[in-house]
Amino acid sequence: KTVEENLVSLIAKIGEKITIGKIKTINNLNSHNYSYQHSVIKDNLSKLGVVVSILSKESNDKILLFGKQLAMHIAASNPIALNSDDISKDIIEKETALIAEELKNLGKPKEIADKISLGKINKFKEENSLMTQDWVMDPKKKVQDIISELSVPNLKIVEFFRIKIGE
């Protein structure tokens, strides 16, 4: 059966309207997907789920553990993008406008406000880009540092997807 047929069948069975909010297919050649579910309600059903796709020629316990921990990290830290360059211009513009309004309300001179704004935007990018986020399991290190420490040649995070009920 298709997803639509299953949905219609389920709606008919329970008598409640059901809508599908977000979906994502992750299919990267030669990569492995690692997942994490938070607040599990029952098998394969949770309030928050993460899938992260990692490309590596190796497959060992070290990479398996890292994949699981990375998925947990993404669940906890909610990055917007893999790298700061991947954050959409719309999000950066909205954040810049919020910062400008905040600094305007503080009455800062334009020259100083511009410098503060630049610093705040750079901090926003760092905190919301997966590779530059503080690693949840060791906040003194960044995610990119943990990858370097693994010493696995050509290990690369291809993509990730985080979904939460209600978002």
PDB file of C-alpha atoms in Angstrom:
ATOM      1  CA  LYS A   1       0.000   0.000   0.000  1.00  0.00           C
ATOM      2  CA  THR A   2       1.027   3.596  -0.558  1.00  0.00           C
ATOM      3  CA  VAL A   3       1.401   6.102   2.269  1.00  0.00           C
ATOM      4  CA  GLU A   4      -1.826   7.787   1.132  1.00  0.00           C
ATOM      5  CA  GLU A   5      -3.758   4.500   1.163  1.00  0.00           C
ATOM      6  CA  ASN A   6      -2.461   3.691   4.656  1.00  0.00           C
ATOM      7  CA  LEU A   7      -3.366   7.184   5.841  1.00  0.00           C
ATOM      8  CA  VAL A   8      -6.940   6.939   4.486  1.00  0.00           C
ATOM      9  CA  SER A   9      -7.301   3.497   6.065  1.00  0.00           C
ATOM     10  CA  LEU A  10      -6.064   4.757   9.429  1.00  0.00           C
ATOM     11  CA  ILE A  11      -8.356   7.813   9.336  1.00  0.00           C
ATOM     12  CA  ALA A  12     -11.324   5.550   8.578  1.00  0.00           C
ATOM     13  CA  LYS A  13     -10.358   3.189  11.379  1.00  0.00           C
ATOM     14  CA  ILE A  14      -9.899   5.708  14.204  1.00  0.00           C
ATOM     15  CA  GLY A  15     -12.155   8.501  12.952  1.00  0.00           C
ATOM     16  CA  GLU A  16      -9.596  11.276  13.516  1.00  0.00           C
ATOM     17  CA  LYS A  17      -8.040  13.610  10.989  1.00  0.00           C
ATOM     18  CA  ILE A  18      -4.365  12.800  10.514  1.00  0.00           C
ATOM     19  CA  THR A  19      -1.909  14.949   8.601  1.00  0.00           C
ATOM     20  CA  ILE A  20       1.707  14.272   7.746  1.00  0.00           C
ATOM     21  CA  GLY A  21       3.818  17.281   8.662  1.00  0.00           C
ATOM     22  CA  LYS A  22       7.405  16.675   7.603  1.00  0.00           C
ATOM     23  CA  ILE A  23       9.052  13.835   5.779  1.00  0.00           C
ATOM     24  CA  LYS A  24      12.554  13.306   4.482  1.00  0.00           C
ATOM     25  CA  THR A  25      14.236  10.578   2.495  1.00  0.00           C
ATOM     26  CA  ILE A  26      17.917  10.131   3.200  1.00  0.00           C
ATOM     27  CA  ASN A  27      19.603   8.036   0.560  1.00  0.00           C
ATOM     28  CA  ASN A  28      23.312   8.729   0.159  1.00  0.00           C
ATOM     29  CA  LEU A  29      25.465   6.281  -1.735  1.00  0.00           C
ATOM     30  CA  ASN A  30      28.082   4.520   0.447  1.00  0.00           C
ATOM     31  CA  SER A  31      27.000   6.261   3.640  1.00  0.00           C
ATOM     32  CA  HIS A  32      25.564   4.815   6.827  1.00  0.00           C
ATOM     33  CA  ASN A  33      22.573   6.290   8.613  1.00  0.00           C
ATOM     34  CA  TYR A  34      22.493   6.546  12.396  1.00  0.00           C
ATOM     35  CA  SER A  35      19.375   7.392  14.324  1.00  0.00           C
ATOM     36  CA  TYR A  36      18.258   8.477  17.747  1.00  0.00           C
ATOM     37  CA  GLN A  37      14.771   8.704  19.208  1.00  0.00           C
ATOM     38  CA  HIS A  38      14.041  10.799  22.280  1.00  0.00           C
ATOM     39  CA  SER A  39      10.976  10.410  24.493  1.00  0.00           C
ATOM     40  CA  VAL A  40      10.039   7.065  22.967  1.00  0.00           C
ATOM     41  CA  ILE A  41       6.314   6.377  23.208  1.00  0.00           C
ATOM     42  CA  LYS A  42       6.498   2.872  21.757  1.00  0.00           C
ATOM     43  CA  ASP A  43       8.560   1.017  19.148  1.00  0.00           C
ATOM     44  CA  ASN A  44       9.631   3.393  16.353  1.00  0.00           C
ATOM     45  CA  LEU A  45       7.450   6.199  17.711  1.00  0.00           C
ATOM     46  CA  SER A  46       8.876   9.107  19.651  1.00  0.00           C
ATOM     47  CA  LYS A  47       8.395  12.822  20.182  1.00  0.00           C
ATOM     48  CA  LEU A  48      11.781  13.661  18.680  1.00  0.00           C
ATOM     49  CA  GLY A  49      13.810  11.767  16.102  1.00  0.00           C
ATOM     50  CA  VAL A  50      17.126  12.305  14.344  1.00  0.00           C
ATOM     51  CA  VAL A  51      18.798  10.599  11.407  1.00  0.00           C
ATOM     52  CA  VAL A  52      22.357  11.471  10.434  1.00  0.00           C
ATOM     53  CA  SER A  53      24.137  10.172   7.349  1.00  0.00           C
ATOM     54  CA  ILE A  54      27.887   9.584   7.671  1.00  0.00           C
ATOM     55  CA  LEU A  55      30.188   8.686   4.821  1.00  0.00           C
ATOM     56  CA  SER A  56      33.134   6.482   5.682  1.00  0.00           C
ATOM     57  CA  LYS A  57      35.007   3.648   4.021  1.00  0.00           C
ATOM     58  CA  GLU A  58      35.430   2.051   7.441  1.00  0.00           C
ATOM     59  CA  SER A  59      32.811   0.527   9.698  1.00  0.00           C
ATOM     60  CA  ASN A  60      33.790  -0.232  13.261  1.00  0.00           C
ATOM     61  CA  ASP A  61      32.594   0.202  16.849  1.00  0.00           C
ATOM     62  CA  LYS A  62      34.226   3.640  17.092  1.00  0.00           C
ATOM     63  CA  ILE A  63      32.210   4.937  14.116  1.00  0.00           C
ATOM     64  CA  LEU A  64      29.010   3.244  15.331  1.00  0.00           C
ATOM     65  CA  LEU A  65      29.369   4.949  18.721  1.00  0.00           C
ATOM     66  CA  PHE A  66      30.151   8.292  17.110  1.00  0.00           C
ATOM     67  CA  GLY A  67      27.123   7.998  14.790  1.00  0.00           C
ATOM     68  CA  LYS A  68      24.808   7.313  17.729  1.00  0.00           C
ATOM     69  CA  GLN A  69      26.349  10.110  19.831  1.00  0.00           C
ATOM     70  CA  LEU A  70      26.168  12.539  16.915  1.00  0.00           C
ATOM     71  CA  ALA A  71      22.461  11.794  16.447  1.00  0.00           C
ATOM     72  CA  MET A  72      21.968  12.410  20.192  1.00  0.00           C
ATOM     73  CA  HIS A  73      23.965  15.647  19.904  1.00  0.00           C
ATOM     74  CA  ILE A  74      21.733  16.844  17.039  1.00  0.00           C
ATOM     75  CA  ALA A  75      18.618  16.019  19.085  1.00  0.00           C
ATOM     76  CA  ALA A  76      19.927  18.072  22.014  1.00  0.00           C
ATOM     77  CA  SER A  77      21.482  21.028  20.195  1.00  0.00           C
ATOM     78  CA  ASN A  78      19.126  21.444  17.210  1.00  0.00           C
ATOM     79  CA  PRO A  79      21.574  22.747  14.574  1.00  0.00           C
ATOM     80  CA  ILE A  80      20.127  24.613  11.608  1.00  0.00           C
ATOM     81  CA  ALA A  81      22.764  23.490   9.100  1.00  0.00           C
ATOM     82  CA  LEU A  82      25.872  21.364   8.710  1.00  0.00           C
ATOM     83  CA  ASN A  83      28.167  24.380   8.156  1.00  0.00           C
ATOM     84  CA  SER A  84      27.647  28.111   8.704  1.00  0.00           C
ATOM     85  CA  ASP A  85      27.696  28.712   4.929  1.00  0.00           C
ATOM     86  CA  ASP A  86      24.677  26.405   4.639  1.00  0.00           C
ATOM     87  CA  ILE A  87      22.416  28.555   6.844  1.00  0.00           C
ATOM     88  CA  SER A  88      19.834  30.185   4.583  1.00  0.00           C
ATOM     89  CA  LYS A  89      20.082  33.887   3.864  1.00  0.00           C
ATOM     90  CA  ASP A  90      16.504  34.367   5.100  1.00  0.00           C
ATOM     91  CA  ILE A  91      17.419  33.073   8.573  1.00  0.00           C
ATOM     92  CA  ILE A  92      20.562  35.266   8.691  1.00  0.00           C
ATOM     93  CA  GLU A  93      18.558  38.321   7.590  1.00  0.00           C
ATOM     94  CA  LYS A  94      15.900  37.717  10.264  1.00  0.00           C
ATOM     95  CA  GLU A  95      18.556  37.279  12.950  1.00  0.00           C
ATOM     96  CA  THR A  96      20.371  40.412  11.749  1.00  0.00           C
ATOM     97  CA  ALA A  97      17.137  42.405  11.926  1.00  0.00           C
ATOM     98  CA  LEU A  98      16.468  41.164  15.476  1.00  0.00           C
ATOM     99  CA  ILE A  99      19.984  42.095  16.573  1.00  0.00           C
ATOM    100  CA  ALA A 100      19.750  45.527  14.899  1.00  0.00           C
ATOM    101  CA  GLU A 101      16.450  46.209  16.674  1.00  0.00           C
ATOM    102  CA  GLU A 102      17.914  45.105  20.016  1.00  0.00           C
ATOM    103  CA  LEU A 103      20.969  47.362  19.588  1.00  0.00           C
ATOM    104  CA  LYS A 104      18.792  50.271  18.418  1.00  0.00           C
ATOM    105  CA  ASN A 105      16.734  49.958  21.606  1.00  0.00           C
ATOM    106  CA  LEU A 106      19.946  50.109  23.648  1.00  0.00           C
ATOM    107  CA  GLY A 107      20.852  53.399  21.953  1.00  0.00           C
ATOM    108  CA  LYS A 108      24.282  52.288  20.723  1.00  0.00           C
ATOM    109  CA  PRO A 109      26.089  54.471  18.160  1.00  0.00           C
ATOM    110  CA  LYS A 110      25.920  53.021  14.616  1.00  0.00           C
ATOM    111  CA  GLU A 111      29.679  52.275  14.426  1.00  0.00           C
ATOM    112  CA  ILE A 112      29.663  50.298  17.678  1.00  0.00           C
ATOM    113  CA  ALA A 113      26.313  48.673  16.862  1.00  0.00           C
ATOM    114  CA  ASP A 114      27.702  47.401  13.536  1.00  0.00           C
ATOM    115  CA  LYS A 115      30.691  45.760  15.277  1.00  0.00           C
ATOM    116  CA  ILE A 116      28.473  44.216  17.953  1.00  0.00           C
ATOM    117  CA  SER A 117      26.032  43.019  15.281  1.00  0.00           C
ATOM    118  CA  LEU A 118      28.809  41.324  13.294  1.00  0.00           C
ATOM    119  CA  GLY A 119      30.047  39.545  16.426  1.00  0.00           C
ATOM    120  CA  LYS A 120      26.548  38.402  17.350  1.00  0.00           C
ATOM    121  CA  ILE A 121      25.865  37.079  13.833  1.00  0.00           C
ATOM    122  CA  ASN A 122      29.151  35.152  13.854  1.00  0.00           C
ATOM    123  CA  LYS A 123      28.253  33.678  17.248  1.00  0.00           C
ATOM    124  CA  PHE A 124      24.765  32.775  15.963  1.00  0.00           C
ATOM    125  CA  LYS A 125      26.307  30.977  12.964  1.00  0.00           C
ATOM    126  CA  GLU A 126      28.779  29.106  15.183  1.00  0.00           C
ATOM    127  CA  GLU A 127      26.089  27.990  17.641  1.00  0.00           C
ATOM    128  CA  ASN A 128      23.696  26.866  14.910  1.00  0.00           C
ATOM    129  CA  SER A 129      26.105  25.080  12.567  1.00  0.00           C
ATOM    130  CA  LEU A 130      26.641  21.439  13.467  1.00  0.00           C
ATOM    131  CA  MET A 131      30.380  21.357  12.757  1.00  0.00           C
ATOM    132  CA  THR A 132      31.153  24.361  14.998  1.00  0.00           C
ATOM    133  CA  GLN A 133      28.789  23.564  17.853  1.00  0.00           C
ATOM    134  CA  ASP A 134      30.135  22.605  21.261  1.00  0.00           C
ATOM    135  CA  TRP A 135      30.067  18.803  21.508  1.00  0.00           C
ATOM    136  CA  VAL A 136      27.320  17.875  23.985  1.00  0.00           C
ATOM    137  CA  MET A 137      29.391  15.052  25.545  1.00  0.00           C
ATOM    138  CA  ASP A 138      32.442  17.362  26.025  1.00  0.00           C
ATOM    139  CA  PRO A 139      31.537  21.082  25.671  1.00  0.00           C
ATOM    140  CA  LYS A 140      35.200  22.131  25.599  1.00  0.00           C
ATOM    141  CA  LYS A 141      35.425  20.627  22.096  1.00  0.00           C
ATOM    142  CA  LYS A 142      33.597  21.299  18.851  1.00  0.00           C
ATOM    143  CA  VAL A 143      31.971  18.610  16.704  1.00  0.00           C
ATOM    144  CA  GLN A 144      34.709  19.098  14.090  1.00  0.00           C
ATOM    145  CA  ASP A 145      37.339  18.447  16.816  1.00  0.00           C
ATOM    146  CA  ILE A 146      35.684  15.145  17.728  1.00  0.00           C
ATOM    147  CA  ILE A 147      35.739  14.085  14.071  1.00  0.00           C
ATOM    148  CA  SER A 148      39.466  14.906  13.877  1.00  0.00           C
ATOM    149  CA  GLU A 149      40.145  12.943  17.070  1.00  0.00           C
ATOM    150  CA  LEU A 150      38.469   9.856  15.602  1.00  0.00           C
ATOM    151  CA  SER A 151      41.350   9.644  13.109  1.00  0.00           C
ATOM    152  CA  VAL A 152      39.151   8.003  10.489  1.00  0.00           C
ATOM    153  CA  PRO A 153      40.279   8.988   6.988  1.00  0.00           C
ATOM    154  CA  ASN A 154      37.613  10.563   4.773  1.00  0.00           C
ATOM    155  CA  LEU A 155      34.918  10.506   7.483  1.00  0.00           C
ATOM    156  CA  LYS A 156      32.274  13.015   6.439  1.00  0.00           C
ATOM    157  CA  ILE A 157      28.855  13.988   7.730  1.00  0.00           C
ATOM    158  CA  VAL A 158      26.735  14.072   4.585  1.00  0.00           C
ATOM    159  CA  GLU A 159      23.440  15.325   6.020  1.00  0.00           C
ATOM    160  CA  PHE A 160      21.113  15.127   8.968  1.00  0.00           C
ATOM    161  CA  PHE A 161      17.427  15.487   9.660  1.00  0.00           C
ATOM    162  CA  ARG A 162      15.761  16.310  12.973  1.00  0.00           C
ATOM    163  CA  ILE A 163      12.024  16.086  13.403  1.00  0.00           C
ATOM    164  CA  LYS A 164       9.946  16.916  16.454  1.00  0.00           C
ATOM    165  CA  ILE A 165       6.225  16.455  16.927  1.00  0.00           C
ATOM    166  CA  GLY A 166       4.563  19.858  16.645  1.00  0.00           C
ATOM    167  CA  GLU A 167       7.250  21.516  14.530  1.00  0.00           C
TER     168      GLU A 167
END
